[in-house]
Coordinates of C-alpha atoms and ligand atoms in Angstrom, one line a residue:
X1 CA 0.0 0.0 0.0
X2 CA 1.2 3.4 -1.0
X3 CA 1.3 5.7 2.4
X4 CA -1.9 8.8 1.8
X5 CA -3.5 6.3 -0.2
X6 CA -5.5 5.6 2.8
X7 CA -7.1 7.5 6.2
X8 CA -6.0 5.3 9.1
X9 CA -8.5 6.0 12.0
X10 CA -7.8 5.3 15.5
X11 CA -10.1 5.2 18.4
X12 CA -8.1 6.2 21.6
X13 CA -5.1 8.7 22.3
X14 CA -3.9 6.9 25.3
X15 CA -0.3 5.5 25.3
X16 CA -0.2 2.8 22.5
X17 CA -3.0 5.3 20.5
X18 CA -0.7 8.2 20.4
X19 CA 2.6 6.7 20.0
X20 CA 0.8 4.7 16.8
X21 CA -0.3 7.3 15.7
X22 CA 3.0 8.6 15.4
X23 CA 4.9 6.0 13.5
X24 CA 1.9 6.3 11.3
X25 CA 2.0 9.8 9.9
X26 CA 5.8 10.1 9.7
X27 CA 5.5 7.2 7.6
X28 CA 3.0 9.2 5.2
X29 CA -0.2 7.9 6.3
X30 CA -3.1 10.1 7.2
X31 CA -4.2 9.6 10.5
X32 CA -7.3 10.9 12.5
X33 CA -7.5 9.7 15.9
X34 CA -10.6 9.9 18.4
X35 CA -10.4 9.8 22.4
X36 CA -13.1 9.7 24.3
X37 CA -11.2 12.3 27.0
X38 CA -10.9 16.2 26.8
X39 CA -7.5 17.2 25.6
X40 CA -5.2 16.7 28.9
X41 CA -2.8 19.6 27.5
X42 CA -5.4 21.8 27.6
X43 CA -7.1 20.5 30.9
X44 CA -4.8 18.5 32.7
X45 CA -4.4 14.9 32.7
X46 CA -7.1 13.1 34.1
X47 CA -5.8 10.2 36.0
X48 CA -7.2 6.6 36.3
X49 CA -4.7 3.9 35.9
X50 CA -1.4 3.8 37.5
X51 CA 0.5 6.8 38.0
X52 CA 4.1 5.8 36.9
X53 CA 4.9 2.7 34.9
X54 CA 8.2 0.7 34.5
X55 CA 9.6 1.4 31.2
X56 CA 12.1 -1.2 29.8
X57 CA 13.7 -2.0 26.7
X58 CA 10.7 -3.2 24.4
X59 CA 8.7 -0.1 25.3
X60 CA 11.7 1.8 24.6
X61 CA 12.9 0.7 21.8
X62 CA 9.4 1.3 20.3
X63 CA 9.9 4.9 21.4
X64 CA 13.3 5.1 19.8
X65 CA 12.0 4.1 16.5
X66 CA 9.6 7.5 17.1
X67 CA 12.7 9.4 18.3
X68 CA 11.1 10.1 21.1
X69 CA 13.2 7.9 23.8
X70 CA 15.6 10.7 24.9
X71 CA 13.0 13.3 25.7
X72 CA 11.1 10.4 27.3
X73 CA 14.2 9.4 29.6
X74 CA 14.7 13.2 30.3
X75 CA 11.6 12.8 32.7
X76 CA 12.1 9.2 33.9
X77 CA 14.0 7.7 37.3
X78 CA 16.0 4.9 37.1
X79 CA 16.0 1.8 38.6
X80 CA 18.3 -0.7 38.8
X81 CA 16.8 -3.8 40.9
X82 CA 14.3 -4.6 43.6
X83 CA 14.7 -3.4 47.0
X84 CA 13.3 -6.1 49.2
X85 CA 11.4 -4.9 52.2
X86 CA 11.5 -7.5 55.2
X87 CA 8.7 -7.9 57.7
X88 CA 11.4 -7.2 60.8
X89 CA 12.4 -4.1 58.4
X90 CA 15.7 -5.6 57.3
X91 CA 16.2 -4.1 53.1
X92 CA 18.5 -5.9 50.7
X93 CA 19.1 -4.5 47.2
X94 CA 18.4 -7.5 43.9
X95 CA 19.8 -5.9 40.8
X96 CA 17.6 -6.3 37.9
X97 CA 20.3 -7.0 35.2
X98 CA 24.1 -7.5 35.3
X99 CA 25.3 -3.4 35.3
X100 CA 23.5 -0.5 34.9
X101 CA 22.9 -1.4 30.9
X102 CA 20.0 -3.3 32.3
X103 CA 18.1 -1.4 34.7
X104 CA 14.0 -0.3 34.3
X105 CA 12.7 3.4 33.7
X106 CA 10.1 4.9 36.6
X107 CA 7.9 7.3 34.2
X108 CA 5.4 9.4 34.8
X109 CA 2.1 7.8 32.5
X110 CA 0.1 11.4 32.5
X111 CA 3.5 13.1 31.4
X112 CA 4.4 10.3 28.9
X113 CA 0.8 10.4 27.6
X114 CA 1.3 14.4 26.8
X115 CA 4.6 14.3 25.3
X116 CA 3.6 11.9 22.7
X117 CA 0.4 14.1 22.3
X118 CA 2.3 16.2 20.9
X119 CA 4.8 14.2 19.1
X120 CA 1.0 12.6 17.2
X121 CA 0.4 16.2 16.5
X122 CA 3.8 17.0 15.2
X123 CA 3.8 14.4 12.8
X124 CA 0.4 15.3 11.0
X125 CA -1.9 13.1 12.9
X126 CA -5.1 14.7 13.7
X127 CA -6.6 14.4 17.0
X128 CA -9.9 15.0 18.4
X129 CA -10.6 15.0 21.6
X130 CA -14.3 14.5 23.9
X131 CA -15.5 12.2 21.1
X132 CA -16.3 8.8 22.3
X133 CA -16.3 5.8 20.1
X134 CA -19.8 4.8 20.6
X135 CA -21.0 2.3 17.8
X136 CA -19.4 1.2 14.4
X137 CA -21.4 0.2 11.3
X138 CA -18.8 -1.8 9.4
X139 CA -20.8 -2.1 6.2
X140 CA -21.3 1.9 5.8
X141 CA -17.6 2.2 7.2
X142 CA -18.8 4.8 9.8
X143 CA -18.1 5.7 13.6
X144 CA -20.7 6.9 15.8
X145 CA -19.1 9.4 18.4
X146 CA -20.1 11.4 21.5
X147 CA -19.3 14.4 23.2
X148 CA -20.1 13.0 26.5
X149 CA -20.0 16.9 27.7
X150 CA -23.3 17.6 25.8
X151 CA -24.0 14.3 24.5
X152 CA -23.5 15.4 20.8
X153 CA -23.4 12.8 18.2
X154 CA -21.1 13.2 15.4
X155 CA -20.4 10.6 12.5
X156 CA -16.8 9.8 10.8
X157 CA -16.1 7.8 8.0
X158 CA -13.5 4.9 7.7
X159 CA -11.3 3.1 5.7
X160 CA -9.9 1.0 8.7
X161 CA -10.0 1.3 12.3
X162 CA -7.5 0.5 14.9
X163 CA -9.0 -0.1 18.6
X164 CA -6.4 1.8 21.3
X165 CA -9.3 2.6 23.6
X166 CA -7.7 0.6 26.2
X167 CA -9.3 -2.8 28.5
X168 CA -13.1 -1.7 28.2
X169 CA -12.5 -1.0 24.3
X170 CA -15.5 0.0 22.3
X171 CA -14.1 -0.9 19.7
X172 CA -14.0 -5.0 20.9
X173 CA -17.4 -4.7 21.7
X174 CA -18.6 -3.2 18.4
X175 CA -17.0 -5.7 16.4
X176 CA -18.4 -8.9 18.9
X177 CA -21.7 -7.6 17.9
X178 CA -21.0 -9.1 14.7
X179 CA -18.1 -11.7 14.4
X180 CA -17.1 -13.2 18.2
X181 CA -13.7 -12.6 19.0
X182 CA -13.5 -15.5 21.7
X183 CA -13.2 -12.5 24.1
X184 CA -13.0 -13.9 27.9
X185 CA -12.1 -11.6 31.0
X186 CA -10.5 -13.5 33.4
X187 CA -10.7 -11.1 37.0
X188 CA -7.1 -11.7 39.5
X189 CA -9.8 -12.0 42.6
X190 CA -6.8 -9.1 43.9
X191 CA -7.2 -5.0 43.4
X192 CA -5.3 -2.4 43.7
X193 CA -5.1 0.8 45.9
X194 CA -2.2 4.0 45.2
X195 CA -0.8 5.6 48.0
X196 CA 2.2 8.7 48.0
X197 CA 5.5 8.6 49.7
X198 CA 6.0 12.4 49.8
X199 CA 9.8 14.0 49.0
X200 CA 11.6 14.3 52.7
X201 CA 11.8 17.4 54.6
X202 CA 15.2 18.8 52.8
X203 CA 13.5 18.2 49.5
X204 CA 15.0 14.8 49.0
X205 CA 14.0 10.9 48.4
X206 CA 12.9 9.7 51.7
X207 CA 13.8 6.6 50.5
X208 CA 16.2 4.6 47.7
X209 CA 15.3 6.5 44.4
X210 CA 17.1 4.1 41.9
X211 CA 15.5 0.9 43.0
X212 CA 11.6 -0.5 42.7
X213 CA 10.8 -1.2 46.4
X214 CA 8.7 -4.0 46.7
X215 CA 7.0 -5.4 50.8
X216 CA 5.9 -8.8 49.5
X217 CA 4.4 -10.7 52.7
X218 CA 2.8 -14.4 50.9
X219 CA -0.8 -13.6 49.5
X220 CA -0.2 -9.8 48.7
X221 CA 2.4 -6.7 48.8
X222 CA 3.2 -3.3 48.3
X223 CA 5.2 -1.9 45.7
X224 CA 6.8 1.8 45.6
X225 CA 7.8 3.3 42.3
X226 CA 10.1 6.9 42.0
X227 CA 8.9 9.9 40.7
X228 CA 10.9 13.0 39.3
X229 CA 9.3 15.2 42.4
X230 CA 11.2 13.2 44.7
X231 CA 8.3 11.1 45.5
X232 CA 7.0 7.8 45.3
X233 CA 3.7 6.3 44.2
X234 CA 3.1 3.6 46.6
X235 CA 0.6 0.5 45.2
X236 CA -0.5 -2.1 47.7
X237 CA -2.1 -5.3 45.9
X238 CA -4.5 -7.3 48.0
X239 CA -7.1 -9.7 47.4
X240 CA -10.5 -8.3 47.0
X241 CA -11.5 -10.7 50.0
X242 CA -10.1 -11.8 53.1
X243 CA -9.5 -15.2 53.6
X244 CA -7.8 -17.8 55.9
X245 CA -6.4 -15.1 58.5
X246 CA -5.0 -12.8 55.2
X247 CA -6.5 -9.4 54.5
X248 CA -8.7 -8.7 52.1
X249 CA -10.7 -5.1 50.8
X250 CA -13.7 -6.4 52.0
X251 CA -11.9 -6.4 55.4
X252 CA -10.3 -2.6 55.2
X253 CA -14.0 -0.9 55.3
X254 CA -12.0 2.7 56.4
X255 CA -8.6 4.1 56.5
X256 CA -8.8 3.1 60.8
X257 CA -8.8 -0.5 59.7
X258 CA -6.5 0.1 56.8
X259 CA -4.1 1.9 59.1
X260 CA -3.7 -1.0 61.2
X261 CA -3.2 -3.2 58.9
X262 CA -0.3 -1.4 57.6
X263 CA 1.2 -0.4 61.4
X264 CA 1.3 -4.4 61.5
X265 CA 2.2 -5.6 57.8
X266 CA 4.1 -2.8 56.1
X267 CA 5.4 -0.8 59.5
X268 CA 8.6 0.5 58.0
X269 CA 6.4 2.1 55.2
X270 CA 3.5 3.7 57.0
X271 CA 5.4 6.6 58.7
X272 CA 6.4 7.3 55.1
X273 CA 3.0 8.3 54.2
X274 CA 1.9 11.1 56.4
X275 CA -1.6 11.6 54.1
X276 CA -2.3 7.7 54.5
X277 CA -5.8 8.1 56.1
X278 CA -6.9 11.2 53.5
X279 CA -4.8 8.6 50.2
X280 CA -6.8 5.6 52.0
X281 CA -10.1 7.3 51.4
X282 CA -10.1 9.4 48.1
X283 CA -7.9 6.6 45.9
X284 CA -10.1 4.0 44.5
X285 CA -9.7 0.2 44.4
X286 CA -8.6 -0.7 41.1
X287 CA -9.6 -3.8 39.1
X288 CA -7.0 -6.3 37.7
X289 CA -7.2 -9.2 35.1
X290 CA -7.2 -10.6 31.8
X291 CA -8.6 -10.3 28.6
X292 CA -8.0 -13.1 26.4
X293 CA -9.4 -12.8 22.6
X294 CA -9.0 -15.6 20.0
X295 CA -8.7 -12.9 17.4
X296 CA -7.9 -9.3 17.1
X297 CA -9.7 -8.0 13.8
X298 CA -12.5 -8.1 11.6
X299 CA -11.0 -8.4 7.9
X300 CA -9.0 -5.6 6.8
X301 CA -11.8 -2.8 8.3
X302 CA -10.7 -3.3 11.9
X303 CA -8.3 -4.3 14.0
X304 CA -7.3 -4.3 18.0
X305 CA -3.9 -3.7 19.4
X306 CA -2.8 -2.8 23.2
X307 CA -5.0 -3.3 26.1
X308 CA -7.9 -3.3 24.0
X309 CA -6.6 -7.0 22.6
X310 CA -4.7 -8.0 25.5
X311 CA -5.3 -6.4 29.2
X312 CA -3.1 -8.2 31.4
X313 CA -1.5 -8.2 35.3
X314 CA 0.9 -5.3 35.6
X315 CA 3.0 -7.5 37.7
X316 CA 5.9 -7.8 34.8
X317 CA 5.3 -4.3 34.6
X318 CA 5.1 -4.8 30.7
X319 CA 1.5 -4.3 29.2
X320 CA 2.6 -1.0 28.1
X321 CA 5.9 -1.8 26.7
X322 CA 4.0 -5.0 25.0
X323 CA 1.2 -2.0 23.6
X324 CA 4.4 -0.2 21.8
X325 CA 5.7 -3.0 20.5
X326 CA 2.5 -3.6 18.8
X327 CA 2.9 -0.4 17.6
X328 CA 6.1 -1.0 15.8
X329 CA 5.2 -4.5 14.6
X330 CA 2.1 -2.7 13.1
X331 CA 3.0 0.1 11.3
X332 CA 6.0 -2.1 9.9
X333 CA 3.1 -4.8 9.0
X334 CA 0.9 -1.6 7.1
X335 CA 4.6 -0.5 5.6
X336 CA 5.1 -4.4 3.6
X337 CA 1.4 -6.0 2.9
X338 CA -0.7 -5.2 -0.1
X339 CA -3.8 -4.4 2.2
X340 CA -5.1 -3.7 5.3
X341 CA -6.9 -7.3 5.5
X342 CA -3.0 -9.2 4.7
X343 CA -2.0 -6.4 7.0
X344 CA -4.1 -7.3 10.1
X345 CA -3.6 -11.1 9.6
X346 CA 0.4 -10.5 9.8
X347 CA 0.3 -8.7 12.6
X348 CA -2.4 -10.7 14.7
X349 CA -0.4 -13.7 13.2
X350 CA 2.9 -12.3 15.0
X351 CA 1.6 -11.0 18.3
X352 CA -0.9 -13.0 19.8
X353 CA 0.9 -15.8 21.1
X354 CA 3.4 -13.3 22.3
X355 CA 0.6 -11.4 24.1
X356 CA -0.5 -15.0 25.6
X357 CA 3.1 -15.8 26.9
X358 CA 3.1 -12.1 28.4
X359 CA -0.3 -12.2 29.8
X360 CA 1.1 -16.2 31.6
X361 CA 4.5 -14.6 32.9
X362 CA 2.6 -11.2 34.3
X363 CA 0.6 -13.7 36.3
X364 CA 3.4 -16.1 37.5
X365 CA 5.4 -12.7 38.4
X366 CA 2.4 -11.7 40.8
X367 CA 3.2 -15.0 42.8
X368 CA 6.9 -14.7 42.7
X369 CA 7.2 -10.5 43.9
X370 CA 4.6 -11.3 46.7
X371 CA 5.6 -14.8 47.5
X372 CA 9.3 -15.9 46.7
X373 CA 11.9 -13.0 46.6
X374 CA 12.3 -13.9 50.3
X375 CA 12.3 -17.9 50.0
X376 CA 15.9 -19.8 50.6
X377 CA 15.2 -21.9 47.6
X378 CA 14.3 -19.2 45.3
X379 CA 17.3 -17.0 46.3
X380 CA 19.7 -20.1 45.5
X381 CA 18.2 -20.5 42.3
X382 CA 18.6 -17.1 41.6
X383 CA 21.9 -17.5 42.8
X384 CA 22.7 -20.4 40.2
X385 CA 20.7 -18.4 37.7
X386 CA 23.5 -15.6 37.9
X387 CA 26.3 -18.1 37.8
X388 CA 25.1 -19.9 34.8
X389 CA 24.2 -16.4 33.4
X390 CA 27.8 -14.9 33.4
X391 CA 28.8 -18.8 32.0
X392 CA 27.0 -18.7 29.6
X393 CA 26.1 -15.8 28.5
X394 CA 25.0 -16.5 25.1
X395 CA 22.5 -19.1 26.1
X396 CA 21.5 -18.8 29.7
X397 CA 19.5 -15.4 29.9
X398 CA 17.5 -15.5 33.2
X399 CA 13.6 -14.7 32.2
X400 CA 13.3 -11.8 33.5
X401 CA 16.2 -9.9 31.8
X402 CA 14.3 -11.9 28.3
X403 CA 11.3 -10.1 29.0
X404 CA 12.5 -6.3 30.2
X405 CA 16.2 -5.9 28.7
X406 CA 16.0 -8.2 25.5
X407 CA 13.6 -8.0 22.5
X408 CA 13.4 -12.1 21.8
X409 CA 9.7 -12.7 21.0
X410 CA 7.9 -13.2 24.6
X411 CA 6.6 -16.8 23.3
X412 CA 10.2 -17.7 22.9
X413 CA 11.2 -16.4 26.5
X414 CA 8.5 -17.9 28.1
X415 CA 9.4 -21.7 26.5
X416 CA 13.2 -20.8 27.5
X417 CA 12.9 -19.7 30.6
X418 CA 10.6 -23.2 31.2
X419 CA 13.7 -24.6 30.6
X420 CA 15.7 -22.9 32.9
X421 CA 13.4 -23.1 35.7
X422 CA 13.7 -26.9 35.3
X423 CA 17.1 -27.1 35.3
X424 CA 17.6 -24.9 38.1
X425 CA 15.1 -26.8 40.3
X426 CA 16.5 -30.2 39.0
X427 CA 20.4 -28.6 40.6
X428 CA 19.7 -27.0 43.2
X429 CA 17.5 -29.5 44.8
X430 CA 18.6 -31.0 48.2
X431 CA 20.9 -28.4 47.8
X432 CA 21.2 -25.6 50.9
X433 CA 24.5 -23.7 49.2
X434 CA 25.6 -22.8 45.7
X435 CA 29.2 -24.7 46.3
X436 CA 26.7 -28.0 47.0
X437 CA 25.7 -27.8 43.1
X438 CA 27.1 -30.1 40.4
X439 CA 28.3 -27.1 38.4
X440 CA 29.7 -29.6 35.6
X441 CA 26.7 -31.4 35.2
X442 CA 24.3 -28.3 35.3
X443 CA 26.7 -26.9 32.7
X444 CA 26.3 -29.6 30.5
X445 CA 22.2 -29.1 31.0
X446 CA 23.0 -25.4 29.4
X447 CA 24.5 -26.7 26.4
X448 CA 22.4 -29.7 25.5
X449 CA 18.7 -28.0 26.2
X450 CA 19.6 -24.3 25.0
X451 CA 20.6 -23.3 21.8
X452 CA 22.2 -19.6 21.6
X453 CA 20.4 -17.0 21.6
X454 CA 20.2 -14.9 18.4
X455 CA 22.3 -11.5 18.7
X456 CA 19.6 -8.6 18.2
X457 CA 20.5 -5.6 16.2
Ligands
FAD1 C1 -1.8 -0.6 38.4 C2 -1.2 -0.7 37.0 C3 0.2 -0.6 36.9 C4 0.8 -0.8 35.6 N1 2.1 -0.7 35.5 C5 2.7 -0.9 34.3 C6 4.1 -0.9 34.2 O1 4.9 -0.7 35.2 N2 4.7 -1.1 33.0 C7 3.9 -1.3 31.8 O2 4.5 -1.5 30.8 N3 2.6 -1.4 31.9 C8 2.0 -1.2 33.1 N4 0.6 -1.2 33.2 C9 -0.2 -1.5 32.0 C10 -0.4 -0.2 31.2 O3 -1.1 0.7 31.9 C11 -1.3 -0.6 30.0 O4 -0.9 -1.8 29.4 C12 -1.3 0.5 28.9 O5 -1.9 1.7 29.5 C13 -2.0 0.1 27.7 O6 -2.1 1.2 26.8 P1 -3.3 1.4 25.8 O7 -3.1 2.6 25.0 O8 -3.6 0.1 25.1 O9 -4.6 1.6 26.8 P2 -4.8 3.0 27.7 O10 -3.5 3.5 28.2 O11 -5.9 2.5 28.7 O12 -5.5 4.0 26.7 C14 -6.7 3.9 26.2 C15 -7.2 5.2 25.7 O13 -8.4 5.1 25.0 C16 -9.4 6.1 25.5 N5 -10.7 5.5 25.3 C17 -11.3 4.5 26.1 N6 -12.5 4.2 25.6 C18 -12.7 5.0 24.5 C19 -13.7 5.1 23.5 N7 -14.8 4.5 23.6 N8 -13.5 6.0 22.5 C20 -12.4 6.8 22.4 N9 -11.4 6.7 23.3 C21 -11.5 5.8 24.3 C22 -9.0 6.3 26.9 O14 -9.5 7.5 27.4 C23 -7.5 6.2 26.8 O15 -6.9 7.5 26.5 C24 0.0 -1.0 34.5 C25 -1.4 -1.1 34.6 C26 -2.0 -0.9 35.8 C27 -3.5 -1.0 36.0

């Protein structure tokens, strides 16, 4: 397809909307996007989901291909591990990554949503804000919009439509009305609440900047993450009901209950939050889960990408980075096929199973942050993990560093790191120390059961 030939319309201007939108018009196409929000340059940003995400290198890669990852990292904190916080209030640092080459980016979501805004704009993309994808008919190739300020109708034509309106997507819905997608929610049973760790009394950190704190404590946790204002957006992630002696937000009915809770579970962190009782009450409980779709797109008129196709856990911190890779693998998909339909099958082709081995590791992440980074077994593995790691270097990639500091296709570093997980459990077990290991024999493991792993340009 020849780039201006076609209007490419996109429904949502949130963070895999804009950044789409983007690549898209400096590759030539015409773009018009709708979001159902008011303009958050003009009006601030109106919050919602998180407020700061974990960047890493899929997500920012996809921004470098926009040449927008310097500005991007201008406003971001670094952080280079997990900083373990111990019931008894004992801390202990676990890098991420092998130097600071591998570490995760802190950045501010409403901040990160404005800056590529603009960079939409810049590039020729035409936004309009306050309409609302409502309805689609696909056979007159029209969207129904609102002005949910007035209620305004207002109809657009279309030659094909790309859903970024995020986990509720209208989009989904409108084209279940007429071809099922196989779309399934699947809810955690676990929300989660945002708290603030506000910057110290000398204008500092109160706490490590460069590090993502996390209080795991068995069937839930707390998480911190910096901010560039020298504070830190605190998440606690709990089931939604208390059972078998472990809280729950059925239990927590005000900030009094909540409070204690915290003076017993997270007691190192509660002082840290003077406004915890006023936080407590205003800050809703937010909903997690899964959305699981069979397919992503109705022929070559519509098509889903991000959340809308894939909502997952935010426990590997990567459904935005997994939304801007979609990005990329689209527009390059729209760059090479004859159509929109070829298009749409290449793309859906390429990234669903890599959204379903995302969506699996997000949730086996939940149980590992909350459950195992304290565990003697777990921290020999990890242990072995690093040795093997720096062995072999070419083949032996722990998971984690697959998923946030490599681009290999998640699919393939989910089946790898099933691998290693075996062979690390078949070596280290009886074991209580790292010099009780058969390092030969696990070497020889390495070798026969993983191949090297590609060099990535
Ligand atoms: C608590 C939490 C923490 C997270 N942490 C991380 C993290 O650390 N790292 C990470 O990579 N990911 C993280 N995520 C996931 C990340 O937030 C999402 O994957 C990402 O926002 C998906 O981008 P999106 O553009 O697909 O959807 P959204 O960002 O939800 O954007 C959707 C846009 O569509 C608009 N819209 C909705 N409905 C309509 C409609 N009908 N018509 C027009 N517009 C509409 C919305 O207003 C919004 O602007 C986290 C999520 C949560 C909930």
């Amino acid at each position: 397809m020849t780039p201006g030939s076609h209007t490419i319309t996109l429904a949502g201007a949130g963070l895999a909307g804009a950044l789409l939108a983007t690549l898209l018009a400096r590759a030539g196409w015409r773009v018009e996007v709708f979001e159902r929000r008011a303009d958050p340059r003009a009006v601030g940003y109106e919050g919602g989901r998180s407020i700061n995400l974990a960047l890493a290198e899929r997500g920012l890669h996809a921004l470098r291909q926009a040449g927008l990852h310097e500005a991007v990292l201008a406003q971001a904190v670094m952080m280079r591990g997990r900083m373990v916080h111990f019931l008894d209030g004992r801390t202990d640092l676990q890098r991420y990554g092998r130097d600071d080459s591998e570490v995760i980016w802190s950045v501010h979501r409403g901040r990160l949503n404005l800056l590529l805004l603009d960079a939409a704009e810049a590039a020729g993309a035409k936004l309009h804000f306050n309409r609302r994808l409502d309805r689609a008919d696909f056979d007159a190739r029209t969207l129904r919009l609102v002005d949910d300020r007035d209620g305004t109708a207002h109809d657009a034509p279309f030659d094909a439509v790309v859903g970024a309106d995020g986990a509720g997507s209208a989009l989904r819905a409108a084209i279940t009305a007429i071809e099922p997608l196989g779309d399934r929610f699947e809810p955690l049973g676990h929300g989660y609440k945002e708290l603030e760790i506000p910057p110290a009394a000398d204008g500092g950190f109160r706490i490590e900047p460069n590090a993502l704190h996390i209080w795991p404590r068995g069937r839930y946790m707390c998480i911190a993450l910096p901010n560039t204002e020298r504070t830190f957006t605190v998440t606690l992630f709990l089931p939604s009901h208390a059972e078998g002696g472990a809280p729950g937000f059925d239990a927590l009915p005000d900030s009094a209950a909540a409070h204690a809770m915290f003076a017993r579970d997270f007691a190192d962190a509660l002082p840290l939050i003077p406004d915890f009782d006023a936080d407590w009450a205003q800050h809703p409980v937010g909903v997690l889960g899964t959305t699981y779709l069979d397919r992503w797109r109705l022929d070559g008129r519509a098509l889903l990408i991000g959340d809308a196709a894939h909502a997952m856990v935010p426990f590997h911190g990567q459904g935005m980075n997994c939304a801007f890779e979609d990005c990329v693998a689209l527009a390059r998909h729209i760059a090479q096929a004859p159509d929109f339909a070829s298009a749409f099958v290449a793309f859906e082709a390429e990234r669903l199973p890599n959204a379903r081995a995302i969506q699996q590791m997000a949730l086996e992440n939940y149980l590992e942050m909350r459950d195992r980074v304290d565990d003697a077994d777990y921290l020999l593995q990890r242990e072995l993990e690093r040795l093997l790691a720096t062995r072999h270097p070419d083949r032996f990639v722990p998971r984690y560093s697959m998923v946030t500091f490599r681009r290999i296709p998640y699919a393939t570093a989910f089946e790898r790191g099933r691998i290693q997980r075996e062979l690390l459990v078949e070596a280290t077990r009886g074991r209580a120390r790292l010099d009780e290991v058969d390092l030969a024999a696990a070497d020889r493991a390495v070798l026969e059961r993983l191949e090297p792993l590609p060099v990535e340009a």
